[in-house]
Amino acid sequence: MNQPAHKCDHCKKAFQPRKIDQKHCSNKCRQAAYRKRKQRQDTKKPRPAATPLVVTVCDHCGGGFWAKTRRSRFCSTSCRTMNHRYMKIALQDALAALYGLPEGTAAELFETQPIVRLKAILSEVGLIYSPAQRAWIEPQSA
Ligand SMILES: [Zn+2]
Ligand SMILES: [Zn+2]
């Protein structure tokens, strides 16, 4: 039997198809064509939109900066570190005031208690940390 020669969809060479719907001369061409088609589909997919930047005020220095998420609170790592340091100092003061602890005792708490627990104690009594005042305060006076 002498079927008419087909042109390979991929390499454009003439070939004798073994099946009536064969579009490619070889498996290699079939796979290459498939890859190409897939690639084209992939590039057609719309790229996810970039997250819009939001202007945020740094909790520590009060400077404005462009943040990728609203959860970003600090303009820099140093502000984050400094804020944490100040928060810890204020936490000591607040705990000392809360329990009437003598100086230095509150600092010892940090060696035995996880900081999250100490923060929880203060939030239980309704205090929040104000980075602007660098102190634990009652929310209404913020
Ligand atoms: Zn081919
Ligand atoms: Zn800052």
mmCIF file of N, CA and C and ligand atoms in Angstrom:
data_model
loop_
_atom_site.group_PDB
_atom_site.id
_atom_site.type_symbol
_atom_site.label_atom_id
_atom_site.label_comp_id
_atom_site.label_asym_id
_atom_site.label_seq_id
_atom_site.Cartn_x
_atom_site.Cartn_y
_atom_site.Cartn_z
ATOM 1 N N MET A 1 0.837 -1.193 0.000
ATOM 2 C CA MET A 1 0.000 0.000 0.000
ATOM 3 C C MET A 1 0.875 1.247 0.000
ATOM 4 N N ASN A 2 0.410 2.206 -0.719
ATOM 5 C CA ASN A 2 1.219 3.404 -0.884
ATOM 6 C C ASN A 2 0.416 4.648 -0.506
ATOM 7 N N GLN A 3 0.519 5.006 0.783
ATOM 8 C CA GLN A 3 -0.214 6.176 1.239
ATOM 9 C C GLN A 3 0.548 7.432 0.817
ATOM 10 N N PRO A 4 -0.150 8.532 0.636
ATOM 11 C CA PRO A 4 0.552 9.755 0.265
ATOM 12 C C PRO A 4 1.461 10.208 1.397
ATOM 13 N N ALA A 5 2.583 10.794 1.034
ATOM 14 C CA ALA A 5 3.529 11.257 2.044
ATOM 15 C C ALA A 5 2.939 12.419 2.817
ATOM 16 N N HIS A 6 3.130 12.419 4.117
ATOM 17 C CA HIS A 6 2.696 13.513 4.968
ATOM 18 C C HIS A 6 3.886 14.416 5.261
ATOM 19 N N LYS A 7 3.559 15.615 5.671
ATOM 20 C CA LYS A 7 4.623 16.512 6.100
ATOM 21 C C LYS A 7 4.582 16.553 7.627
ATOM 22 N N CYS A 8 5.737 16.340 8.222
ATOM 23 C CA CYS A 8 5.807 16.356 9.691
ATOM 24 C C CYS A 8 5.461 17.753 10.194
ATOM 25 N N ASP A 9 4.564 17.793 11.149
ATOM 26 C CA ASP A 9 4.136 19.076 11.726
ATOM 27 C C ASP A 9 5.285 19.806 12.395
ATOM 28 N N HIS A 10 6.276 19.037 12.804
ATOM 29 C CA HIS A 10 7.351 19.678 13.550
ATOM 30 C C HIS A 10 8.547 20.010 12.665
ATOM 31 N N CYS A 11 9.121 19.001 11.994
ATOM 32 C CA CYS A 11 10.344 19.261 11.240
ATOM 33 C C CYS A 11 10.068 19.533 9.761
ATOM 34 N N LYS A 12 8.806 19.383 9.356
ATOM 35 C CA LYS A 12 8.359 19.692 7.993
ATOM 36 C C LYS A 12 8.920 18.742 6.931
ATOM 37 N N LYS A 13 9.490 17.615 7.383
ATOM 38 C CA LYS A 13 9.987 16.640 6.412
ATOM 39 C C LYS A 13 8.839 15.725 5.992
ATOM 40 N N ALA A 14 8.930 15.235 4.777
ATOM 41 C CA ALA A 14 7.904 14.301 4.308
ATOM 42 C C ALA A 14 8.147 12.939 4.933
ATOM 43 N N PHE A 15 7.068 12.263 5.281
ATOM 44 C CA PHE A 15 7.233 10.922 5.856
ATOM 45 C C PHE A 15 6.016 10.079 5.503
ATOM 46 N N GLN A 16 6.188 8.766 5.620
ATOM 47 C CA GLN A 16 5.086 7.852 5.363
ATOM 48 C C GLN A 16 4.375 7.568 6.668
ATOM 49 N N PRO A 17 3.138 8.047 6.825
ATOM 50 C CA PRO A 17 2.449 7.805 8.095
ATOM 51 C C PRO A 17 2.047 6.345 8.231
ATOM 52 N N ARG A 18 2.200 5.820 9.425
ATOM 53 C CA ARG A 18 1.755 4.455 9.684
ATOM 54 C C ARG A 18 0.305 4.477 10.135
ATOM 55 N N LYS A 19 -0.095 5.576 10.698
ATOM 56 C CA LYS A 19 -1.495 5.735 11.092
ATOM 57 C C LYS A 19 -2.043 6.930 10.331
ATOM 58 N N ILE A 20 -3.351 6.913 10.085
ATOM 59 C CA ILE A 20 -3.958 7.938 9.252
ATOM 60 C C ILE A 20 -3.868 9.318 9.905
ATOM 61 N N ASP A 21 -3.899 9.343 11.267
ATOM 62 C CA ASP A 21 -3.880 10.650 11.945
ATOM 63 C C ASP A 21 -2.488 11.030 12.453
ATOM 64 N N GLN A 22 -1.490 10.328 11.972
ATOM 65 C CA GLN A 22 -0.118 10.615 12.435
ATOM 66 C C GLN A 22 0.346 11.961 11.881
ATOM 67 N N LYS A 23 0.765 12.823 12.744
ATOM 68 C CA LYS A 23 1.157 14.168 12.315
ATOM 69 C C LYS A 23 2.662 14.388 12.331
ATOM 70 N N HIS A 24 3.376 13.467 12.969
ATOM 71 C CA HIS A 24 4.809 13.668 13.100
ATOM 72 C C HIS A 24 5.569 12.462 12.617
ATOM 73 N N CYS A 25 6.758 12.723 12.095
ATOM 74 C CA CYS A 25 7.538 11.649 11.499
ATOM 75 C C CYS A 25 8.088 10.689 12.535
ATOM 76 N N SER A 26 8.287 11.163 13.736
ATOM 77 C CA SER A 26 8.896 10.318 14.755
ATOM 78 C C SER A 26 8.387 10.711 16.131
ATOM 79 N N ASN A 27 8.675 9.845 17.082
ATOM 80 C CA ASN A 27 8.311 10.149 18.460
ATOM 81 C C ASN A 27 9.006 11.402 18.940
ATOM 82 N N LYS A 28 10.231 11.549 18.481
ATOM 83 C CA LYS A 28 11.028 12.703 18.891
ATOM 84 C C LYS A 28 10.315 14.000 18.483
ATOM 85 N N CYS A 29 9.839 14.019 17.222
ATOM 86 C CA CYS A 29 9.152 15.210 16.736
ATOM 87 C C CYS A 29 7.827 15.407 17.470
ATOM 88 N N ARG A 30 7.165 14.304 17.769
ATOM 89 C CA ARG A 30 5.880 14.405 18.452
ATOM 90 C C ARG A 30 6.079 15.038 19.832
ATOM 91 N N GLN A 31 7.123 14.558 20.528
ATOM 92 C CA GLN A 31 7.386 15.095 21.868
ATOM 93 C C GLN A 31 7.841 16.547 21.802
ATOM 94 N N ALA A 32 8.668 16.846 20.823
ATOM 95 C CA ALA A 32 9.155 18.219 20.684
ATOM 96 C C ALA A 32 7.989 19.162 20.417
ATOM 97 N N ALA A 33 7.068 18.706 19.552
ATOM 98 C CA ALA A 33 5.909 19.535 19.231
ATOM 99 C C ALA A 33 5.033 19.727 20.459
ATOM 100 N N TYR A 34 4.916 18.653 21.232
ATOM 101 C CA TYR A 34 4.091 18.722 22.438
ATOM 102 C C TYR A 34 4.676 19.712 23.436
ATOM 103 N N ARG A 35 6.006 19.610 23.584
ATOM 104 C CA ARG A 35 6.687 20.531 24.505
ATOM 105 C C ARG A 35 6.502 21.977 24.082
ATOM 106 N N LYS A 36 6.623 22.192 22.776
ATOM 107 C CA LYS A 36 6.509 23.547 22.249
ATOM 108 C C LYS A 36 5.100 24.104 22.507
ATOM 109 N N ARG A 37 4.108 23.219 22.267
ATOM 110 C CA ARG A 37 2.729 23.653 22.461
ATOM 111 C C ARG A 37 2.497 23.986 23.936
ATOM 112 N N LYS A 38 3.055 23.142 24.789
ATOM 113 C CA LYS A 38 2.862 23.330 26.219
ATOM 114 C C LYS A 38 3.510 24.643 26.677
ATOM 115 N N GLN A 39 4.700 24.865 26.139
ATOM 116 C CA GLN A 39 5.421 26.085 26.477
ATOM 117 C C GLN A 39 4.598 27.314 26.091
ATOM 118 N N ARG A 40 4.021 27.220 24.879
ATOM 119 C CA ARG A 40 3.234 28.352 24.400
ATOM 120 C C ARG A 40 2.045 28.594 25.326
ATOM 121 N N GLN A 41 1.427 27.488 25.781
ATOM 122 C CA GLN A 41 0.297 27.629 26.700
ATOM 123 C C GLN A 41 0.740 28.272 28.004
ATOM 124 N N ASP A 42 1.926 27.847 28.445
ATOM 125 C CA ASP A 42 2.426 28.378 29.715
ATOM 126 C C ASP A 42 2.658 29.872 29.631
ATOM 127 N N THR A 43 3.227 30.319 28.507
ATOM 128 C CA THR A 43 3.513 31.741 28.412
ATOM 129 C C THR A 43 2.233 32.536 28.222
ATOM 130 N N LYS A 44 1.188 31.844 27.719
ATOM 131 C CA LYS A 44 -0.074 32.547 27.522
ATOM 132 C C LYS A 44 -0.774 32.823 28.850
ATOM 133 N N LYS A 45 -0.502 31.979 29.815
ATOM 134 C CA LYS A 45 -1.134 32.155 31.130
ATOM 135 C C LYS A 45 -0.798 33.535 31.683
ATOM 136 N N PRO A 46 -1.788 34.240 32.175
ATOM 137 C CA PRO A 46 -1.476 35.575 32.705
ATOM 138 C C PRO A 46 -0.590 35.454 33.940
ATOM 139 N N ARG A 47 0.376 36.311 33.990
ATOM 140 C CA ARG A 47 1.261 36.314 35.150
ATOM 141 C C ARG A 47 0.485 36.824 36.354
ATOM 142 N N PRO A 48 0.682 36.242 37.518
ATOM 143 C CA PRO A 48 -0.020 36.782 38.692
ATOM 144 C C PRO A 48 0.424 38.217 38.931
ATOM 145 N N ALA A 49 -0.541 39.047 39.206
ATOM 146 C CA ALA A 49 -0.223 40.462 39.407
ATOM 147 C C ALA A 49 0.686 40.634 40.616
ATOM 148 N N ALA A 50 1.619 41.540 40.482
ATOM 149 C CA ALA A 50 2.515 41.810 41.596
ATOM 150 C C ALA A 50 1.714 42.400 42.748
ATOM 151 N N THR A 51 2.066 41.970 43.935
ATOM 152 C CA THR A 51 1.384 42.515 45.105
ATOM 153 C C THR A 51 1.645 44.012 45.163
ATOM 154 N N PRO A 52 0.596 44.798 45.246
ATOM 155 C CA PRO A 52 0.839 46.243 45.298
ATOM 156 C C PRO A 52 1.562 46.627 46.586
ATOM 157 N N LEU A 53 2.439 47.576 46.441
ATOM 158 C CA LEU A 53 3.155 48.050 47.625
ATOM 159 C C LEU A 53 2.264 49.013 48.390
ATOM 160 N N VAL A 54 2.364 48.969 49.676
ATOM 161 C CA VAL A 54 1.571 49.883 50.490
ATOM 162 C C VAL A 54 2.506 50.767 51.299
ATOM 163 N N VAL A 55 2.123 52.016 51.415
ATOM 164 C CA VAL A 55 2.922 52.915 52.248
ATOM 165 C C VAL A 55 2.581 52.611 53.699
ATOM 166 N N THR A 56 3.612 52.299 54.444
ATOM 167 C CA THR A 56 3.421 51.915 55.828
ATOM 168 C C THR A 56 4.321 52.789 56.697
ATOM 169 N N VAL A 57 3.852 53.040 57.886
ATOM 170 C CA VAL A 57 4.672 53.821 58.809
ATOM 171 C C VAL A 57 5.392 52.846 59.733
ATOM 172 N N CYS A 58 6.685 53.019 59.828
ATOM 173 C CA CYS A 58 7.500 52.134 60.660
ATOM 174 C C CYS A 58 7.092 52.288 62.127
ATOM 175 N N ASP A 59 6.828 51.150 62.760
ATOM 176 C CA ASP A 59 6.408 51.165 64.161
ATOM 177 C C ASP A 59 7.483 51.715 65.071
ATOM 178 N N HIS A 60 8.701 51.599 64.646
ATOM 179 C CA HIS A 60 9.775 52.021 65.548
ATOM 180 C C HIS A 60 10.178 53.484 65.335
ATOM 181 N N CYS A 61 10.578 53.818 64.107
ATOM 182 C CA CYS A 61 11.104 55.171 63.892
ATOM 183 C C CYS A 61 10.031 56.130 63.372
ATOM 184 N N GLY A 62 8.877 55.592 62.993
ATOM 185 C CA GLY A 62 7.804 56.453 62.535
ATOM 186 C C GLY A 62 7.972 56.936 61.106
ATOM 187 N N GLY A 63 9.008 56.470 60.444
ATOM 188 C CA GLY A 63 9.241 56.853 59.057
ATOM 189 C C GLY A 63 8.366 56.050 58.115
ATOM 190 N N GLY A 64 7.971 56.674 57.021
ATOM 191 C CA GLY A 64 7.165 55.978 56.037
ATOM 192 C C GLY A 64 8.048 55.115 55.159
ATOM 193 N N PHE A 65 7.544 53.981 54.739
ATOM 194 C CA PHE A 65 8.305 53.132 53.821
ATOM 195 C C PHE A 65 7.329 52.311 52.991
ATOM 196 N N TRP A 66 7.851 51.786 51.866
ATOM 197 C CA TRP A 66 7.026 50.954 51.006
ATOM 198 C C TRP A 66 7.108 49.528 51.486
ATOM 199 N N ALA A 67 5.978 48.960 51.792
ATOM 200 C CA ALA A 67 5.971 47.592 52.282
ATOM 201 C C ALA A 67 5.227 46.705 51.311
ATOM 202 N N LYS A 68 5.616 45.429 51.286
ATOM 203 C CA LYS A 68 4.939 44.493 50.402
ATOM 204 C C LYS A 68 3.638 44.015 51.008
ATOM 205 N N THR A 69 3.567 43.959 52.304
ATOM 206 C CA THR A 69 2.332 43.524 52.940
ATOM 207 C C THR A 69 1.986 44.494 54.057
ATOM 208 N N ARG A 70 0.700 44.497 54.384
ATOM 209 C CA ARG A 70 0.259 45.373 55.472
ATOM 210 C C ARG A 70 0.780 44.897 56.809
ATOM 211 N N ARG A 71 1.280 43.652 56.806
ATOM 212 C CA ARG A 71 1.777 43.138 58.068
ATOM 213 C C ARG A 71 3.181 43.658 58.377
ATOM 214 N N SER A 72 3.855 44.182 57.370
ATOM 215 C CA SER A 72 5.189 44.716 57.627
ATOM 216 C C SER A 72 5.064 45.879 58.587
ATOM 217 N N ARG A 73 5.885 45.874 59.579
ATOM 218 C CA ARG A 73 5.758 46.915 60.590
ATOM 219 C C ARG A 73 6.989 47.785 60.694
ATOM 220 N N PHE A 74 8.093 47.310 60.145
ATOM 221 C CA PHE A 74 9.331 48.066 60.318
ATOM 222 C C PHE A 74 9.994 48.324 58.980
ATOM 223 N N CYS A 75 10.637 49.494 58.890
ATOM 224 C CA CYS A 75 11.262 49.871 57.635
ATOM 225 C C CYS A 75 12.567 49.128 57.433
ATOM 226 N N SER A 76 13.150 48.594 58.506
ATOM 227 C CA SER A 76 14.439 47.934 58.372
ATOM 228 C C SER A 76 14.614 46.906 59.479
ATOM 229 N N THR A 77 15.606 46.062 59.283
ATOM 230 C CA THR A 77 15.887 45.053 60.307
ATOM 231 C C THR A 77 16.330 45.719 61.596
ATOM 232 N N SER A 78 17.078 46.817 61.467
ATOM 233 C CA SER A 78 17.562 47.451 62.697
ATOM 234 C C SER A 78 16.391 48.036 63.477
ATOM 235 N N CYS A 79 15.396 48.568 62.788
ATOM 236 C CA CYS A 79 14.221 49.072 63.495
ATOM 237 C C CYS A 79 13.484 47.942 64.194
ATOM 238 N N ARG A 80 13.423 46.785 63.515
ATOM 239 C CA ARG A 80 12.744 45.653 64.121
ATOM 240 C C ARG A 80 13.488 45.212 65.385
ATOM 241 N N THR A 81 14.811 45.148 65.273
ATOM 242 C CA THR A 81 15.628 44.731 66.412
ATOM 243 C C THR A 81 15.506 45.726 67.557
ATOM 244 N N MET A 82 15.606 47.013 67.211
ATOM 245 C CA MET A 82 15.520 48.046 68.236
ATOM 246 C C MET A 82 14.157 48.016 68.900
ATOM 247 N N ASN A 83 13.125 47.842 68.101
ATOM 248 C CA ASN A 83 11.782 47.808 68.663
ATOM 249 C C ASN A 83 11.655 46.672 69.670
ATOM 250 N N HIS A 84 12.221 45.521 69.289
ATOM 251 C CA HIS A 84 12.145 44.369 70.168
ATOM 252 C C HIS A 84 12.877 44.655 71.477
ATOM 253 N N ARG A 85 14.023 45.319 71.362
ATOM 254 C CA ARG A 85 14.814 45.653 72.545
ATOM 255 C C ARG A 85 14.033 46.587 73.473
ATOM 256 N N TYR A 86 13.467 47.637 72.877
ATOM 257 C CA TYR A 86 12.707 48.601 73.682
ATOM 258 C C TYR A 86 11.468 47.952 74.297
ATOM 259 N N MET A 87 10.851 47.087 73.495
ATOM 260 C CA MET A 87 9.639 46.428 73.976
ATOM 261 C C MET A 87 9.978 45.589 75.200
ATOM 262 N N LYS A 88 11.135 44.917 75.168
ATOM 263 C CA LYS A 88 11.553 44.070 76.271
ATOM 264 C C LYS A 88 11.820 44.902 77.536
ATOM 265 N N ILE A 89 12.483 46.029 77.333
ATOM 266 C CA ILE A 89 12.767 46.909 78.473
ATOM 267 C C ILE A 89 11.450 47.401 79.070
ATOM 268 N N ALA A 90 10.547 47.831 78.179
ATOM 269 C CA ALA A 90 9.252 48.326 78.645
ATOM 270 C C ALA A 90 8.461 47.216 79.318
ATOM 271 N N LEU A 91 8.631 46.013 78.803
ATOM 272 C CA LEU A 91 7.951 44.848 79.368
ATOM 273 C C LEU A 91 8.421 44.623 80.804
ATOM 274 N N GLN A 92 9.712 44.744 81.017
ATOM 275 C CA GLN A 92 10.271 44.620 82.373
ATOM 276 C C GLN A 92 9.677 45.664 83.303
ATOM 277 N N ASP A 93 9.668 46.903 82.813
ATOM 278 C CA ASP A 93 9.132 47.996 83.633
ATOM 279 C C ASP A 93 7.668 47.747 83.974
ATOM 280 N N ALA A 94 6.915 47.337 82.960
ATOM 281 C CA ALA A 94 5.475 47.140 83.156
ATOM 282 C C ALA A 94 5.217 46.012 84.140
ATOM 283 N N LEU A 95 5.993 44.939 84.041
ATOM 284 C CA LEU A 95 5.818 43.806 84.949
ATOM 285 C C LEU A 95 6.214 44.200 86.375
ATOM 286 N N ALA A 96 7.297 44.970 86.466
ATOM 287 C CA ALA A 96 7.742 45.428 87.783
ATOM 288 C C ALA A 96 6.661 46.281 88.428
ATOM 289 N N ALA A 97 6.034 47.156 87.621
ATOM 290 C CA ALA A 97 4.982 48.024 88.135
ATOM 291 C C ALA A 97 3.753 47.205 88.511
ATOM 292 N N LEU A 98 3.442 46.246 87.661
ATOM 293 C CA LEU A 98 2.242 45.429 87.863
ATOM 294 C C LEU A 98 2.326 44.619 89.156
ATOM 295 N N TYR A 99 3.480 44.013 89.397
ATOM 296 C CA TYR A 99 3.621 43.143 90.565
ATOM 297 C C TYR A 99 4.353 43.819 91.714
ATOM 298 N N GLY A 100 4.734 45.076 91.516
ATOM 299 C CA GLY A 100 5.494 45.782 92.547
ATOM 300 C C GLY A 100 6.824 45.093 92.825
ATOM 301 N N LEU A 101 7.481 44.660 91.765
ATOM 302 C CA LEU A 101 8.737 43.923 91.929
ATOM 303 C C LEU A 101 9.898 44.885 92.180
ATOM 304 N N PRO A 102 10.816 44.461 93.020
ATOM 305 C CA PRO A 102 12.007 45.288 93.189
ATOM 306 C C PRO A 102 12.846 45.289 91.910
ATOM 307 N N GLU A 103 13.638 46.316 91.765
ATOM 308 C CA GLU A 103 14.440 46.476 90.562
ATOM 309 C C GLU A 103 15.294 45.223 90.316
ATOM 310 N N GLY A 104 15.341 44.808 89.098
ATOM 311 C CA GLY A 104 16.176 43.650 88.768
ATOM 312 C C GLY A 104 15.409 42.344 88.773
ATOM 313 N N THR A 105 14.339 42.277 89.550
ATOM 314 C CA THR A 105 13.589 41.025 89.622
ATOM 315 C C THR A 105 12.863 40.744 88.321
ATOM 316 N N ALA A 106 12.318 41.817 87.720
ATOM 317 C CA ALA A 106 11.595 41.638 86.464
ATOM 318 C C ALA A 106 12.538 41.093 85.389
ATOM 319 N N ALA A 107 13.772 41.562 85.404
ATOM 320 C CA ALA A 107 14.743 41.094 84.431
ATOM 321 C C ALA A 107 14.993 39.600 84.590
ATOM 322 N N GLU A 108 14.924 39.128 85.835
ATOM 323 C CA GLU A 108 15.138 37.700 86.082
ATOM 324 C C GLU A 108 14.020 36.852 85.501
ATOM 325 N N LEU A 109 12.821 37.460 85.444
ATOM 326 C CA LEU A 109 11.682 36.737 84.865
ATOM 327 C C LEU A 109 11.991 36.285 83.437
ATOM 328 N N PHE A 110 12.756 37.119 82.735
ATOM 329 C CA PHE A 110 13.056 36.822 81.337
ATOM 330 C C PHE A 110 13.918 35.575 81.192
ATOM 331 N N GLU A 111 14.598 35.243 82.281
ATOM 332 C CA GLU A 111 15.450 34.056 82.184
ATOM 333 C C GLU A 111 14.667 32.786 82.423
ATOM 334 N N THR A 112 13.509 32.929 83.078
ATOM 335 C CA THR A 112 12.769 31.714 83.398
ATOM 336 C C THR A 112 11.469 31.586 82.611
ATOM 337 N N GLN A 113 10.988 32.709 82.071
ATOM 338 C CA GLN A 113 9.710 32.671 81.373
ATOM 339 C C GLN A 113 9.885 33.021 79.894
ATOM 340 N N PRO A 114 9.152 32.324 79.036
ATOM 341 C CA PRO A 114 9.200 32.739 77.633
ATOM 342 C C PRO A 114 8.565 34.124 77.464
ATOM 343 N N ILE A 115 9.143 34.897 76.571
ATOM 344 C CA ILE A 115 8.697 36.281 76.419
ATOM 345 C C ILE A 115 7.223 36.354 76.022
ATOM 346 N N VAL A 116 6.750 35.365 75.273
ATOM 347 C CA VAL A 116 5.336 35.400 74.873
ATOM 348 C C VAL A 116 4.419 35.305 76.088
ATOM 349 N N ARG A 117 4.862 34.557 77.096
ATOM 350 C CA ARG A 117 4.026 34.423 78.286
ATOM 351 C C ARG A 117 3.996 35.742 79.055
ATOM 352 N N LEU A 118 5.152 36.394 79.117
ATOM 353 C CA LEU A 118 5.208 37.678 79.819
ATOM 354 C C LEU A 118 4.344 38.713 79.104
ATOM 355 N N LYS A 119 4.379 38.657 77.774
ATOM 356 C CA LYS A 119 3.541 39.580 77.014
ATOM 357 C C LYS A 119 2.072 39.260 77.233
ATOM 358 N N ALA A 120 1.777 37.966 77.352
ATOM 359 C CA ALA A 120 0.387 37.547 77.559
ATOM 360 C C ALA A 120 -0.140 38.061 78.890
ATOM 361 N N ILE A 121 0.745 38.075 79.912
ATOM 362 C CA ILE A 121 0.331 38.579 81.236
ATOM 363 C C ILE A 121 -0.154 40.014 81.091
ATOM 364 N N LEU A 122 0.615 40.805 80.360
ATOM 365 C CA LEU A 122 0.254 42.214 80.216
ATOM 366 C C LEU A 122 -0.996 42.397 79.370
ATOM 367 N N SER A 123 -1.127 41.595 78.312
ATOM 368 C CA SER A 123 -2.337 41.794 77.508
ATOM 369 C C SER A 123 -3.574 41.324 78.252
ATOM 370 N N GLU A 124 -3.380 40.372 79.190
ATOM 371 C CA GLU A 124 -4.516 39.938 79.999
ATOM 372 C C GLU A 124 -5.038 41.066 80.893
ATOM 373 N N VAL A 125 -4.132 41.898 81.356
ATOM 374 C CA VAL A 125 -4.584 43.024 82.176
ATOM 375 C C VAL A 125 -4.931 44.232 81.307
ATOM 376 N N GLY A 126 -4.942 44.030 80.008
ATOM 377 C CA GLY A 126 -5.424 45.063 79.097
ATOM 378 C C GLY A 126 -4.379 46.049 78.623
ATOM 379 N N LEU A 127 -3.115 45.691 78.758
ATOM 380 C CA LEU A 127 -2.071 46.602 78.288
ATOM 381 C C LEU A 127 -1.603 46.194 76.889
ATOM 382 N N ILE A 128 -1.286 47.198 76.077
ATOM 383 C CA ILE A 128 -0.699 46.922 74.775
ATOM 384 C C ILE A 128 0.619 47.688 74.685
ATOM 385 N N TYR A 129 1.504 47.177 73.826
ATOM 386 C CA TYR A 129 2.773 47.868 73.683
ATOM 387 C C TYR A 129 2.620 48.988 72.661
ATOM 388 N N SER A 130 3.008 50.182 73.042
ATOM 389 C CA SER A 130 2.981 51.305 72.119
ATOM 390 C C SER A 130 4.409 51.601 71.666
ATOM 391 N N PRO A 131 4.720 51.322 70.411
ATOM 392 C CA PRO A 131 6.081 51.579 69.938
ATOM 393 C C PRO A 131 6.407 53.064 69.974
ATOM 394 N N ALA A 132 5.394 53.900 69.817
ATOM 395 C CA ALA A 132 5.639 55.337 69.822
ATOM 396 C C ALA A 132 6.066 55.799 71.218
ATOM 397 N N GLN A 133 5.391 55.277 72.240
ATOM 398 C CA GLN A 133 5.718 55.682 73.608
ATOM 399 C C GLN A 133 6.764 54.782 74.237
ATOM 400 N N ARG A 134 7.056 53.690 73.540
ATOM 401 C CA ARG A 134 8.004 52.694 74.049
ATOM 402 C C ARG A 134 7.632 52.248 75.455
ATOM 403 N N ALA A 135 6.350 52.007 75.594
ATOM 404 C CA ALA A 135 5.861 51.576 76.899
ATOM 405 C C ALA A 135 4.606 50.750 76.697
ATOM 406 N N TRP A 136 4.299 49.944 77.703
ATOM 407 C CA TRP A 136 3.037 49.211 77.696
ATOM 408 C C TRP A 136 1.995 50.120 78.296
ATOM 409 N N ILE A 137 0.961 50.357 77.540
ATOM 410 C CA ILE A 137 -0.018 51.346 77.969
ATOM 411 C C ILE A 137 -1.419 50.778 77.852
ATOM 412 N N GLU A 138 -2.378 51.491 78.407
ATOM 413 C CA GLU A 138 -3.761 51.112 78.236
ATOM 414 C C GLU A 138 -4.200 51.644 76.874
ATOM 415 N N PRO A 139 -4.899 50.807 76.108
ATOM 416 C CA PRO A 139 -5.227 51.189 74.728
ATOM 417 C C PRO A 139 -5.914 52.543 74.593
ATOM 418 N N GLN A 140 -6.788 52.912 75.545
ATOM 419 C CA GLN A 140 -7.532 54.174 75.389
ATOM 420 C C GLN A 140 -6.622 55.403 75.479
ATOM 421 N N SER A 141 -5.447 55.249 76.114
ATOM 422 C CA SER A 141 -4.552 56.400 76.210
ATOM 423 C C SER A 141 -3.572 56.422 75.031
ATOM 424 N N ALA A 142 -3.751 55.498 74.083
ATOM 425 C CA ALA A 142 -2.846 55.450 72.943
ATOM 426 C C ALA A 142 -3.107 56.613 71.976
HETATM 427 ZN ZN ZN B 1 9.575 15.368 12.095
HETATM 428 ZN ZN ZN B 2 12.089 52.420 60.961
#
